[in-house]
Every structure is written in C-alpha cells, then in structure tokens.
Coordinates of C-alpha atoms and ligand atoms in Angstrom, one line a residue:
Chain D
M1441 CA 96.2 106.6 122.1
N1442 CA 96.0 107.9 118.5
L1443 CA 92.4 109.1 118.6
Y1444 CA 92.6 111.1 115.3
G1445 CA 93.9 107.9 113.7
I1446 CA 91.0 105.8 114.9
R1447 CA 88.6 108.5 113.8
A1448 CA 90.2 108.7 110.3
I1449 CA 89.7 105.0 109.8
Y1450 CA 86.2 105.1 111.2
I1451 CA 85.1 108.0 109.0
F1452 CA 86.7 106.4 106.0
E1453 CA 84.7 103.2 106.6
M1454 CA 81.5 104.9 107.3
A1455 CA 81.8 107.0 104.2
R1456 CA 82.2 103.8 102.3
T1457 CA 78.9 102.6 103.8
F1458 CA 77.0 105.7 102.9
R1459 CA 78.5 105.8 99.4
T1460 CA 77.1 102.3 98.8
L1461 CA 73.9 102.9 100.6
M1462 CA 71.9 100.8 98.2
E1463 CA 73.9 97.6 98.7
S1464 CA 74.9 98.1 102.2
I1465 CA 71.6 99.1 103.7
A1466 CA 68.8 98.8 101.3
S1467 CA 69.5 95.3 100.0
P1468 CA 69.7 93.6 103.4
I1469 CA 66.5 95.3 104.5
L1470 CA 64.8 94.2 101.3
S1471 CA 65.9 90.6 101.7
T1472 CA 64.8 90.6 105.3
S1473 CA 61.5 92.0 104.4
L1474 CA 61.0 89.2 101.9
Y1475 CA 61.6 86.7 104.7
F1476 CA 58.9 88.4 106.7
V1477 CA 56.5 88.4 103.8
V1478 CA 57.1 84.7 103.0
F1479 CA 57.7 83.1 106.4
G1480 CA 55.9 85.6 108.6
A1481 CA 52.8 86.7 106.7
A1482 CA 52.3 83.9 104.1
I1483 CA 53.4 80.7 105.7
G1484 CA 53.3 82.0 109.3
S1485 CA 49.5 82.4 109.2
R1486 CA 49.2 78.7 108.8
M1487 CA 51.8 77.8 111.4
G1488 CA 50.9 77.3 115.0
D1489 CA 52.4 79.4 117.8
I1490 CA 55.8 78.4 119.1
D1491 CA 56.3 78.8 122.9
G1492 CA 53.1 80.8 122.8
I1493 CA 54.4 83.3 120.3
G1494 CA 53.0 83.9 116.8
Y1495 CA 55.3 82.4 114.1
G1496 CA 55.8 85.8 112.4
A1497 CA 57.0 87.3 115.7
F1498 CA 58.9 84.2 116.7
I1499 CA 61.3 84.4 113.7
I1500 CA 62.2 88.1 114.1
P1501 CA 65.2 87.6 116.5
G1502 CA 66.5 84.7 114.3
L1503 CA 66.2 86.7 111.1
L1504 CA 67.8 89.7 112.7
M1505 CA 70.6 87.5 113.9
L1506 CA 71.0 86.0 110.4
S1507 CA 71.5 89.5 108.9
L1508 CA 73.5 90.7 111.8
L1509 CA 76.0 87.9 111.5
N1510 CA 76.3 88.1 107.7
E1511 CA 76.5 91.8 107.5
S1512 CA 79.0 92.2 110.3
I1513 CA 81.2 89.5 108.8
S1514 CA 81.0 90.7 105.2
N1515 CA 81.4 94.3 106.1
A1516 CA 84.4 94.0 108.4
S1517 CA 86.1 91.4 106.2
F1518 CA 85.7 93.6 103.1
G1519 CA 86.9 96.7 105.0
I1520 CA 90.3 95.3 105.7
Y1521 CA 90.6 92.9 102.7
F1522 CA 90.1 95.6 100.1
P1523 CA 93.0 97.9 101.1
K1524 CA 95.1 94.8 101.5
F1525 CA 94.1 93.7 98.0
T1526 CA 94.7 97.1 96.4
G1527 CA 97.8 97.8 98.5
T1528 CA 96.5 101.0 100.0
V1529 CA 96.9 99.4 103.4
Y1530 CA 100.5 100.6 103.3
E1531 CA 99.3 103.9 104.7
V1532 CA 97.6 102.4 107.7
L1533 CA 100.7 100.1 108.3
S1534 CA 103.1 103.1 108.1
A1535 CA 101.0 105.2 110.4
P1536 CA 101.7 105.5 114.2
L1537 CA 98.8 103.3 115.1
S1538 CA 98.8 100.3 117.4
S1539 CA 97.1 97.2 116.2
L1540 CA 94.3 97.8 118.8
E1541 CA 93.7 101.2 117.3
I1542 CA 93.5 99.8 113.8
V1543 CA 91.0 97.2 115.0
I1544 CA 88.9 99.7 116.9
G1545 CA 88.6 101.8 113.7
Y1546 CA 87.7 99.1 111.3
V1547 CA 85.6 96.9 113.6
G1548 CA 84.0 99.9 115.2
A1549 CA 82.7 101.1 111.9
A1550 CA 81.6 97.6 110.8
A1551 CA 79.7 97.1 114.1
T1552 CA 78.1 100.6 113.9
K1553 CA 76.8 99.7 110.5
S1554 CA 75.4 96.4 111.7
V1555 CA 73.7 98.0 114.6
M1556 CA 72.2 100.6 112.4
L1557 CA 71.0 97.8 110.1
G1558 CA 69.6 95.9 113.0
I1559 CA 67.6 98.8 114.2
L1560 CA 66.3 99.5 110.7
M1561 CA 65.2 95.9 110.3
L1562 CA 63.4 96.0 113.6
L1563 CA 61.5 99.0 112.4
T1564 CA 60.8 97.3 109.0
A1565 CA 59.5 94.2 110.8
R1566 CA 57.0 96.4 112.5
L1567 CA 55.3 96.9 109.2
F1568 CA 54.7 93.1 108.9
V1569 CA 54.2 91.7 112.3
D1570 CA 53.5 92.8 115.8
Y1571 CA 56.2 92.0 118.4
Q1572 CA 57.2 93.1 121.8
I1573 CA 60.6 93.5 123.5
L1574 CA 60.4 92.4 127.1
H1575 CA 64.0 93.2 128.0
P1576 CA 65.1 96.1 125.8
L1577 CA 68.4 96.6 127.6
W1578 CA 69.4 93.0 127.1
M1579 CA 68.2 93.3 123.5
I1580 CA 70.5 96.3 122.9
G1581 CA 73.3 94.5 124.7
F1582 CA 73.0 91.4 122.6
L1583 CA 72.8 93.5 119.5
L1584 CA 76.0 95.4 120.3
L1585 CA 77.8 92.3 121.5
T1586 CA 76.9 90.3 118.4
A1587 CA 77.7 93.1 116.0
T1588 CA 81.1 93.7 117.6
T1589 CA 82.0 90.0 118.0
F1590 CA 81.1 89.1 114.4
S1591 CA 82.8 92.2 113.0
L1592 CA 85.9 91.0 114.8
F1593 CA 85.4 87.6 113.3
G1594 CA 84.9 89.3 109.8
F1595 CA 88.1 91.3 110.4
I1596 CA 90.0 88.0 110.9
I1597 CA 88.5 86.6 107.7
G1598 CA 89.5 89.7 105.8
L1599 CA 93.1 89.4 107.1
W1600 CA 93.2 85.7 106.3
A1601 CA 91.6 85.8 102.9
D1602 CA 93.9 86.2 100.0
D1603 CA 91.3 86.1 97.3
F1604 CA 87.7 87.1 96.9
Q1605 CA 86.4 83.5 97.1
K1606 CA 87.9 83.0 100.6
L1607 CA 86.2 86.2 101.6
Q1608 CA 82.8 84.9 100.8
I1609 CA 83.2 81.3 101.6
V1610 CA 82.9 81.6 105.4
P1611 CA 79.7 83.6 105.5
L1612 CA 78.2 81.5 102.7
M1613 CA 79.3 78.0 103.7
V1614 CA 79.5 78.3 107.5
V1615 CA 77.6 81.1 109.0
T1616 CA 74.4 80.9 106.9
P1617 CA 73.9 77.2 107.4
L1618 CA 74.7 77.4 111.1
T1619 CA 72.1 80.2 111.4
F1620 CA 69.4 78.2 109.5
L1621 CA 70.2 75.2 111.6
G1622 CA 70.6 77.3 114.7
G1623 CA 66.9 77.8 115.4
A1624 CA 66.2 81.0 113.4
F1625 CA 63.0 79.5 112.1
Y1626 CA 62.2 76.9 114.8
S1627 CA 62.8 76.2 118.5
I1628 CA 65.5 73.5 118.8
D1629 CA 63.2 71.8 121.3
M1630 CA 61.1 70.8 118.3
L1631 CA 63.9 68.7 116.9
P1632 CA 64.1 65.0 117.5
E1633 CA 67.2 63.5 119.1
P1634 CA 70.1 63.3 118.2
W1635 CA 69.6 66.6 116.2
R1636 CA 68.6 68.5 119.3
A1637 CA 71.7 67.4 121.2
L1638 CA 73.9 68.1 118.1
S1639 CA 72.4 71.5 117.8
L1640 CA 74.0 72.4 121.1
F1641 CA 77.4 72.3 119.4
N1642 CA 76.2 75.1 117.1
P1643 CA 77.3 78.4 118.7
V1644 CA 74.6 80.3 116.7
V1645 CA 71.9 78.5 118.7
Y1646 CA 73.1 80.3 121.8
L1647 CA 73.1 83.6 120.1
I1648 CA 69.6 83.3 118.7
S1649 CA 68.2 81.8 121.9
G1650 CA 69.6 84.7 124.0
F1651 CA 68.4 87.3 121.6
R1652 CA 64.9 85.7 121.4
W1653 CA 64.8 85.7 125.2
S1654 CA 65.4 89.4 125.3
F1655 CA 62.3 89.8 123.1
Y1656 CA 59.8 87.2 124.5
G1657 CA 61.4 85.8 127.6
V1658 CA 61.5 82.3 126.2
A1659 CA 64.8 80.6 125.4
D1660 CA 66.2 77.2 124.3
V1661 CA 69.1 77.6 126.6
N1662 CA 69.7 79.7 129.7
V1663 CA 70.4 83.3 128.9
A1664 CA 73.5 83.4 131.0
V1665 CA 74.9 80.6 128.9
S1666 CA 74.1 82.6 125.8
L1667 CA 75.9 85.6 127.2
A1668 CA 78.9 83.5 128.2
M1669 CA 79.0 82.0 124.7
I1670 CA 79.1 85.3 122.9
C1671 CA 81.7 86.7 125.3
G1672 CA 83.7 83.6 124.7
I1673 CA 83.6 84.0 120.9
M1674 CA 84.6 87.6 121.3
L1675 CA 87.6 86.8 123.5
A1676 CA 88.7 84.1 121.0
C1677 CA 88.5 86.6 118.1
L1678 CA 90.4 89.2 120.1
A1679 CA 93.1 86.6 120.9
I1680 CA 93.4 85.6 117.2
I1681 CA 93.7 89.2 116.1
A1682 CA 96.3 89.9 118.7
W1683 CA 98.3 86.9 117.4
I1684 CA 97.9 88.0 113.8
F1685 CA 99.2 91.5 114.5
K1686 CA 102.0 90.2 116.6
T1687 CA 103.2 87.9 113.8
G1688 CA 102.3 90.2 111.0
Y1689 CA 100.5 87.3 109.4
R1690 CA 99.3 88.1 105.9
L1691 CA 99.6 91.8 106.6
K1692 CA 103.3 92.4 106.6
T1693 CA 105.9 90.4 104.7
Chain I
M401 CA 127.6 113.8 112.3
D402 CA 124.0 114.4 113.1
S403 CA 122.2 111.5 111.6
I404 CA 118.4 111.4 111.5
I405 CA 118.1 107.8 110.4
S406 CA 120.6 105.2 111.6
I407 CA 120.4 101.7 110.1
Q408 CA 122.4 98.9 111.7
D409 CA 123.1 95.4 110.3
L410 CA 119.7 95.3 108.7
S411 CA 118.8 92.1 106.9
K412 CA 115.6 90.8 105.3
H413 CA 114.8 87.3 104.1
Y414 CA 111.4 87.1 102.5
A415 CA 109.3 84.0 103.1
S416 CA 110.3 82.8 99.6
G417 CA 113.8 82.4 101.0
L418 CA 115.1 85.4 99.0
Q419 CA 117.6 87.6 100.8
A420 CA 116.5 91.1 99.9
L421 CA 118.8 92.9 102.3
N422 CA 122.1 91.7 103.7
R423 CA 123.5 93.5 106.8
V424 CA 122.9 97.0 105.6
N425 CA 124.5 99.8 107.5
L426 CA 123.6 103.3 106.6
D427 CA 123.2 106.7 108.2
I428 CA 121.1 109.5 106.7
R429 CA 122.1 113.0 107.7
R430 CA 119.6 115.5 109.0
G431 CA 118.4 117.8 106.2
E432 CA 120.1 116.1 103.3
I433 CA 118.8 114.8 100.1
F434 CA 120.0 111.2 99.8
A435 CA 119.6 109.3 96.6
L436 CA 119.5 105.5 96.7
L437 CA 120.4 104.0 93.4
G438 CA 120.4 100.4 92.3
P439 CA 119.1 98.1 89.6
N440 CA 115.7 96.5 89.7
G441 CA 115.4 94.1 92.6
A442 CA 118.4 95.6 94.5
G443 CA 116.3 96.0 97.6
K444 CA 115.6 99.8 97.6
T445 CA 111.9 99.4 98.2
T446 CA 112.4 96.7 100.8
L447 CA 114.8 99.0 102.7
I448 CA 112.3 101.9 102.6
N449 CA 109.4 99.7 103.6
I450 CA 111.2 98.4 106.6
I451 CA 112.0 101.9 107.8
C452 CA 108.3 102.9 107.4
G453 CA 106.9 99.9 109.2
I454 CA 105.4 98.1 106.2
V455 CA 107.8 95.2 106.0
T456 CA 109.3 93.5 109.1
P457 CA 113.0 93.2 109.2
S458 CA 114.6 89.8 109.8
A459 CA 117.6 91.2 111.7
G460 CA 119.1 94.5 112.6
S461 CA 117.8 97.7 113.8
V462 CA 116.8 101.1 112.6
R463 CA 116.5 104.3 114.6
V464 CA 114.6 107.3 113.4
D465 CA 115.6 110.5 115.2
G466 CA 116.8 108.3 118.0
H467 CA 113.6 106.2 118.2
D468 CA 113.7 102.5 117.5
I469 CA 111.3 101.7 114.7
S470 CA 109.8 98.7 116.5
A471 CA 110.1 99.6 120.2
D472 CA 109.2 103.2 119.7
Y473 CA 107.2 103.0 116.5
R474 CA 104.8 105.8 117.2
Q475 CA 107.6 108.4 117.6
A476 CA 109.5 106.9 114.7
R477 CA 106.6 106.7 112.2
S478 CA 105.1 110.0 113.0
R479 CA 108.2 111.7 111.6
I480 CA 108.1 109.9 108.3
G481 CA 106.1 110.5 105.1
L482 CA 106.2 107.9 102.4
V483 CA 105.4 108.2 98.7
P484 CA 105.2 104.6 97.5
Q485 CA 106.6 103.3 94.3
E486 CA 103.3 102.0 93.0
L487 CA 100.3 104.2 92.4
L488 CA 98.3 103.0 95.4
T489 CA 95.2 105.0 96.1
A490 CA 91.6 104.4 97.1
A491 CA 89.3 104.9 94.2
F492 CA 86.1 106.3 95.3
E493 CA 87.1 108.9 97.8
N494 CA 87.7 112.5 96.7
V495 CA 91.1 114.2 96.9
E496 CA 90.3 116.3 99.9
A497 CA 88.9 113.5 101.9
T498 CA 91.9 111.3 101.3
L499 CA 94.2 114.0 102.5
Q500 CA 92.2 114.4 105.7
F501 CA 92.4 110.7 106.1
S502 CA 96.1 110.7 105.7
R503 CA 96.6 113.5 108.2
G504 CA 94.2 111.8 110.7
L505 CA 96.0 108.5 110.5
F506 CA 99.2 110.1 111.7
G507 CA 97.4 111.5 114.8
K508 CA 97.2 115.1 113.7
P509 CA 94.2 117.4 114.2
P510 CA 92.5 118.7 111.1
A511 CA 94.3 121.6 109.4
P512 CA 92.3 122.8 106.4
A513 CA 94.7 125.7 105.6
L514 CA 97.7 123.5 105.6
L515 CA 96.0 121.0 103.3
E516 CA 94.9 123.7 101.0
Q517 CA 98.5 124.9 100.8
I518 CA 99.8 121.4 100.0
L519 CA 97.1 120.9 97.3
R520 CA 97.9 124.3 95.8
D521 CA 101.7 123.5 95.8
L522 CA 101.0 120.4 93.9
S523 CA 98.5 122.0 91.5
L524 CA 95.7 119.8 92.8
W525 CA 93.5 122.4 94.5
D526 CA 91.1 122.5 91.5
K527 CA 90.7 118.8 91.8
R528 CA 89.9 118.7 95.5
K529 CA 86.4 117.4 95.0
T530 CA 87.3 115.0 92.3
K531 CA 87.2 111.3 92.9
I532 CA 90.6 109.8 92.9
M533 CA 89.8 107.3 90.1
A534 CA 89.0 110.2 87.8
L535 CA 92.6 111.6 88.2
S536 CA 95.3 111.0 85.6
G537 CA 98.4 109.0 86.6
G538 CA 100.5 112.1 87.1
M539 CA 97.9 113.6 89.3
K540 CA 97.7 110.4 91.3
R541 CA 101.4 110.6 91.8
R542 CA 101.1 114.2 93.0
L543 CA 98.3 113.1 95.3
L544 CA 100.5 110.5 96.8
I545 CA 103.0 113.2 97.6
A546 CA 100.3 115.4 99.0
K547 CA 99.2 112.5 101.2
A548 CA 102.7 111.9 102.4
L549 CA 103.1 115.6 103.3
A550 CA 99.7 115.9 105.0
H551 CA 101.1 115.2 108.5
E552 CA 104.1 117.5 108.1
P553 CA 106.8 114.8 108.3
D554 CA 110.5 115.6 109.0
I555 CA 111.6 112.9 106.7
L556 CA 110.2 112.1 103.3
F557 CA 110.7 108.9 101.4
L558 CA 110.2 109.2 97.6
D559 CA 110.3 105.7 96.1
E560 CA 110.7 106.4 92.4
P561 CA 108.6 109.5 92.4
T562 CA 109.2 110.4 88.8
A563 CA 108.4 107.1 87.2
G564 CA 105.8 107.8 84.5
V565 CA 105.8 111.6 85.1
D566 CA 106.2 114.1 82.3
V567 CA 109.2 116.4 82.0
E568 CA 107.4 119.5 83.2
L569 CA 105.9 117.8 86.2
R570 CA 109.2 116.3 87.0
R571 CA 110.7 119.7 87.1
D572 CA 107.9 121.0 89.4
M573 CA 108.5 118.0 91.6
W574 CA 112.1 118.6 92.0
Q575 CA 111.4 122.3 92.8
M576 CA 109.1 121.1 95.5
V577 CA 111.7 118.8 96.9
R578 CA 114.2 121.6 97.1
R579 CA 111.7 123.8 98.9
L580 CA 111.1 121.0 101.4
R581 CA 114.8 120.6 101.9
E582 CA 115.0 124.4 102.6
R583 CA 112.4 123.9 105.3
G584 CA 114.6 121.3 106.9
V585 CA 112.9 118.1 105.6
T586 CA 115.3 115.2 105.1
I587 CA 114.6 113.5 101.8
I588 CA 115.5 110.0 100.7
L589 CA 114.7 109.1 97.1
T590 CA 115.2 106.3 94.8
T591 CA 115.3 106.8 91.1
H592 CA 116.3 105.1 87.9
Y593 CA 117.0 108.5 86.3
I594 CA 120.5 109.0 87.3
E595 CA 120.5 112.6 86.0
E596 CA 118.0 113.2 88.8
A597 CA 120.3 112.0 91.5
E598 CA 123.1 113.9 89.9
E599 CA 121.1 117.1 89.9
M600 CA 119.3 116.7 93.2
A601 CA 121.2 114.7 95.7
D602 CA 123.7 115.7 98.3
R603 CA 124.8 112.2 98.8
I604 CA 124.4 109.0 96.9
G605 CA 124.2 105.4 98.0
V606 CA 124.4 102.5 95.7
I607 CA 122.7 99.3 96.6
H608 CA 123.2 96.0 94.7
K609 CA 121.8 92.6 95.6
G610 CA 120.8 93.8 99.0
E611 CA 124.1 95.3 99.9
I612 CA 125.1 98.9 100.1
I613 CA 128.2 99.0 98.0
L614 CA 128.9 102.6 98.1
V615 CA 127.9 105.8 100.0
E616 CA 129.6 109.0 99.0
D617 CA 129.1 112.7 98.7
K618 CA 127.9 113.3 95.2
A619 CA 130.8 115.7 94.4
A620 CA 133.4 113.4 95.8
L621 CA 131.9 110.5 94.0
M622 CA 132.0 112.3 90.7
S623 CA 135.6 113.3 91.1
K624 CA 136.8 110.1 92.5
L625 CA 135.3 107.8 90.0
G626 CA 134.8 110.3 87.3
K627 CA 136.8 109.8 84.1
K628 CA 137.2 112.4 81.5
Q629 CA 137.4 111.6 77.8
L630 CA 138.9 113.7 75.2
E631 CA 137.7 113.1 71.7
L632 CA 140.0 114.2 68.9
T633 CA 138.4 114.5 65.5
L634 CA 140.9 113.8 62.8
Q635 CA 141.4 115.5 59.4
A636 CA 142.2 112.1 57.8
P637 CA 140.8 108.8 59.0
L638 CA 143.1 106.3 60.7
T639 CA 142.8 102.5 60.4
T640 CA 145.5 101.5 62.9
L641 CA 147.1 103.2 65.8
P642 CA 150.7 104.1 65.1
T643 CA 153.1 102.2 67.4
E644 CA 154.4 105.4 68.8
L645 CA 150.9 105.9 70.4
A646 CA 150.6 102.3 71.8
D647 CA 151.4 103.4 75.3
Y648 CA 148.6 106.0 75.4
P649 CA 145.0 105.0 76.6
L650 CA 143.8 105.8 73.1
E651 CA 141.1 104.2 71.0
I652 CA 140.1 104.7 67.5
T653 CA 136.5 105.7 67.4
R654 CA 133.9 106.8 64.9
E655 CA 135.2 104.4 62.3
G656 CA 138.6 105.9 62.2
H657 CA 137.5 109.5 62.2
A658 CA 138.4 110.1 65.8
L659 CA 140.7 109.2 68.6
T660 CA 139.3 109.0 72.1
Y661 CA 141.7 109.6 75.0
T662 CA 140.6 108.5 78.4
F663 CA 142.1 110.0 81.5
D664 CA 141.5 110.3 85.2
T665 CA 140.5 113.6 86.6
Q666 CA 142.4 112.7 89.8
Q667 CA 145.8 112.6 88.2
E668 CA 148.2 115.4 88.4
Q669 CA 149.3 115.1 84.8
T670 CA 146.6 114.5 82.3
G671 CA 149.1 113.8 79.6
I672 CA 147.2 115.8 77.1
H673 CA 150.0 118.1 76.3
E674 CA 152.3 115.2 75.7
L675 CA 149.8 113.5 73.5
L676 CA 149.1 116.5 71.3
R677 CA 152.8 117.0 70.7
Q678 CA 153.2 113.4 69.8
L679 CA 150.4 113.6 67.3
D680 CA 151.9 116.7 65.8
R681 CA 155.2 114.9 65.4
L682 CA 153.5 112.0 63.7
G683 CA 151.7 114.4 61.4
I684 CA 148.2 113.5 62.5
D685 CA 146.1 116.6 62.0
I686 CA 143.3 117.4 64.4
K687 CA 140.1 119.1 63.3
D688 CA 138.3 119.4 66.5
L689 CA 138.5 118.7 70.2
H690 CA 135.8 117.7 72.6
S691 CA 136.1 116.6 76.2
S692 CA 133.4 115.0 78.3
E693 CA 133.0 113.9 81.9
S694 CA 131.6 110.5 82.8
S695 CA 128.1 110.8 84.3
L696 CA 126.9 109.2 87.4
E697 CA 125.1 106.7 85.2
E698 CA 128.4 105.4 83.8
I699 CA 129.9 105.4 87.3
F700 CA 127.0 103.4 88.5
V701 CA 127.0 101.0 85.6
N702 CA 130.7 100.4 86.1
L703 CA 130.3 99.8 89.8
V704 CA 127.5 97.3 89.4
R705 CA 129.2 95.6 86.5
D706 CA 132.4 95.2 88.5
R707 CA 130.5 93.5 91.2
S708 CA 128.7 90.9 89.2
Ligands
ATP1837 N1 106.8 90.5 99.2 C1 107.8 89.9 98.7 N2 108.0 88.6 98.8 C2 109.1 88.0 98.3 N3 110.1 88.6 97.6 C3 110.0 90.0 97.5 C4 108.9 90.7 98.0 N4 109.0 92.0 97.8 C5 110.2 92.1 97.1 N5 110.8 90.9 96.9 C6 112.1 90.6 96.3 O1 113.1 91.3 97.0 C7 114.0 91.8 96.1 C8 114.2 93.3 96.3 O2 113.0 93.9 95.9 P1 112.7 95.4 96.0 O3 111.3 95.7 95.7 O4 113.2 95.9 97.4 O5 113.7 96.0 94.9 P2 113.9 97.5 94.3 O6 115.3 97.8 94.5 O7 112.9 98.4 94.9 O8 113.6 97.2 92.8 P3 112.9 98.2 91.7 O9 113.9 99.1 91.2 O10 112.4 97.3 90.7 O11 111.8 98.9 92.4 C9 113.6 91.4 94.7 O12 114.3 90.3 94.3 C10 112.1 91.1 94.9 O13 111.7 90.1 94.0
MG1838 MG1 111.4 99.5 94.2

C-alpha cells in the first residue's frame, strides 16, 4: 500500500478546500441557513407538526442530506475532473499507485470535507431551531456512509465528464430534484397515491428517511432498508469505478 | 548488454484508429543518455507515455529494470521520473508544496533537505513559496524537472525539455543532465534541436511514423552516415563544369564562385588529391578551401526523406 501516495493526494485535495474556504464551506452554510430562515422560522411557524415534530426541526435531516449529496458530488467530481482537464493527472497516472489508492485519496478528501460541512451545518441549525438526535451513532454512521458513497458517485461523474456542463448536469438535473421530491420538506406519507408509491423508486427517499430516523426515531421506510439502500449504492459505485480503472475509460488513451 | 528498459513489439492504436506505434523494439542501456529523434507526430510522446503508465499499449511489452510495466507497475514506475512535453502544472499550489506532492505520490517519505537541493540546483529555491501560476514559462519547465526528480528516479524521461527555453537555461539544463548521468541516472530525451542530441547523447534512435528506423551510437552514426563536403572558392567564376571533371561528385555552387566536392568519410581514398591535381591541370585557380561535416540534422533529414 502506497500510504505516502494516498496522503499526498489527500493533502493536496484538502489544501484546495481550505484555499477556497469561502466557496467550499461558507457558501453552502449560508444557503442552508437561508433554508432554515425561510422554511424553518418564517413558513415553519405556520406549518403544523409532522409526525409530532416541529416543521423547522423536521426539515433538518433533509436539508443536511441535500447539501451532503450536492457537496460530495460536486467536490469529488471536480477533484478528479480538474486535473484531467488541465492534464496534470499525468503525474497521478505515472505514480506507483493502485486505482484503489487513488480513489481513497480523492474520495477520502471529498468525504472528509462533506462530513465537516455536515457538522458545521448541524451547529448552524442550532442557531435557528431546537432539535434532538435520538441515535447519535446512527446519525454519524449515516453521515459518513452518505458522504463516502456520494463522493464515490461524484468521482465517477468527474471521470465520465469531458466538459464542465456534464460536470454540473447530474447534481443539478438529477440529485437536486430527487432530493426535493425525496421528502426533504415533507413526509412521503403525506403524498396521495400514486405519488407515494412512485416516491419509493427514488433512492434519496431512503437516505433522508434513515437519516431522519437517527434524529427523531420516525421514518417513512424501515431504517434497515435505508441502510441496505445506501450500502447498495456504495457497492454499485465501487463496481463502476473498478470497471473504469480496469478499462482506463476516459482516463487513459 | 545491461539494459534498463526493454521494449518488445510495442504497438499502439489510438481509438481514432491511428497507429501511433508499430512493433517497436528498443533497449535502453543502464546509465546512458539516449536521444529519441523524429518529426512531429512520429510517436515519441506516445512511446514515453506508455512506458510511464499514462497511455495503455495495444500490444507488446515493456520491462523496466526487469519489471513488467503492467504486471509489476509499482516497481516499474517508482524508478521513473517524467518531464512531460506540455507545461502541465497545478496553478494555485506553491512550488514547495507541489514538490512534496510529487515525492509523496511515488511513495517516498518527506525529505526536506533533498527537495531543497533540487530546488537550488534548478535555481528555484527563491521561488519556493511562490504560486505556480506566478512562475514564468522557463521556471515552470524547471519546476517540472524538479517534480520529476523529487522521488530520486533511476530513469529520467525528458520529453522536449528545452522547447521554449532560453539559451542560458538550456545550457544549465544540459549541465544538470550530465550531473545526473554521472550519478548513474539513465536519461531518455526527445528533442527537435538536433545539436542537442549531437552534443548530449551517447546513442540516438530515430522514430518515424511509429517505427524505429535506426538506433546507433552517436559516434558510429556520425561516421557511418556522415558526409564531408569540401568547398573550393574559385579565383574566376565558372558557368559550366569542364568535361574532364564530369566524373567527380562536384557541383557548381555560390553562383559559379565555388565548387563543392562531396565525399564519404568512410572511404579509404577521398580523391581530394586527384581532384586538386586535375583542377591545376585545367588551370582553375583556387582561392580558398573549406571542409565541413554533415550534422546529425542532415543525416536525420536524409533518413526521414528516404523513407517517405
Ligand atoms: N490521445 C490521442 N488520441 C489520438 N491520437 C493521438 C493521441 N495522442 C497522439 N495521437 C497521435 O499519435 C501520433 C503520435 O503522436 P505523438 O504525440 O506520440 O508524437 P510525437 O512524436 O511526440 O510528436 P511531437 O514531436 O509533435 O511531440 C500523432 O499522429 C498524434 O496525432
Ligand atoms: Mg511529443
């Protein structure tokens, strides 16, 4: 195992994060705060409780999930896309690193940043609403799993994308809508059929539901199913990445 | 012969269908400076990139110090440093950080003293805290060399290292290459400046349209393919060659003011003596003599032209 190599990539990526502190940390926190102000404090005060939880508190796991998914994907995809775009990836490709080590470096850094953001957002949310975390270990577990899984997913997008538009299209056109429709702002039990049944095809529903369960002990679907879902997505991402590296797809000519 | 890189039947078809390399066989000797020459698009960069693990070969195999580049890539790659043809650098990092990054990637523990020495050797020590984007092109080129040396490779690939580099820097660079060679580093370089290959290399390979068309010791190459020319400046200009001289490989040059005699350095008899006597007999007076050897450049141009 080339530990120094993994460390080099990880440090490089983290340095990039801290160099761009404003956009990589401050801006997601600001936008999340705005959600809390608008949905939590302003509108939330006029909304009834859902599953016995105040609206402001109810939306916290969903909002966190929304940022977590977007940040993980955009951070990890950019991390590998950019050196590919500028050509500096030659150095990583010519180094004695296995594909697994490259993935650990890039995805590890992206996931670290997402987790940091998630924690910062939780602290920020405290300023606006009161919430509790019933199952803190599960919460941390979901946080880590989601950050890692969607950083892997972002890594795939970064490998696949050959222009900036493709880099942004998946988070913008797929992940954000799925999150909004995935029960970030409502319980899917509130939906009429067939929308409720259709929602069950949306993987983000399972993520948000499980995450919310770790906070309040209430869920749209069984927490075991949520866990299985996220592990399933993770394995799928790992399989795709393994295939990409094996074939050299879009990385080597 | 102790070869450090051994390339066997290496071929590369790009996805576009283009065949960039066609069954290349080549051995690089331990400790030598090998110059790879060839026109644009000949396949030099492709060959280097395959050895370094950046491009996947379509067929054939490469062994680096006995290690197969795909089966045993860790061993193979850790011995190699690459200075790419393009100025590919991150923009926002500083010089020192990017060197640490390079060394780390190759699995080596931090070595501040070594990195300092490398930066000093390349006159970049003053710039160690400077962001890469604030460096000039020549400094970036040196930085790429520093990055390639950061993990103490045994083999250094320099893909057109002196493109866009001023004369002084080029001289420094070649001095550095010589120092590296003295330390036992094997160096493979490509260049379009043939004087460079002529001055630096121990052996020269010529690649054309993806095929190695020649590999030779530089000295042997020069003498084997080298032609000498003798230019005879005339007292009075000539318009036509006298028939008595028709059998000589002579040409009227400089609008009749000179005769140019071409001969092979390999031949026992150069025929110069005979020629001079003949000229004397014909009453053609000579003002000045000047002989020149053909350079590698001419050899190379002739080779490539003969092929196409
Ligand atoms: N990624 C690629 N996809 C398709 N064709 C490529 C690719 N890279 C190089 N080629 C083609 O392969 C051939 C060899 O290119 P290569 O870069 O190896 O040449 P070179 O000898 O290094 O040339 P130069 O002296 O200009 O650097 C060229 O015809 C080039 O167009
Ligand atoms: Mg080239």
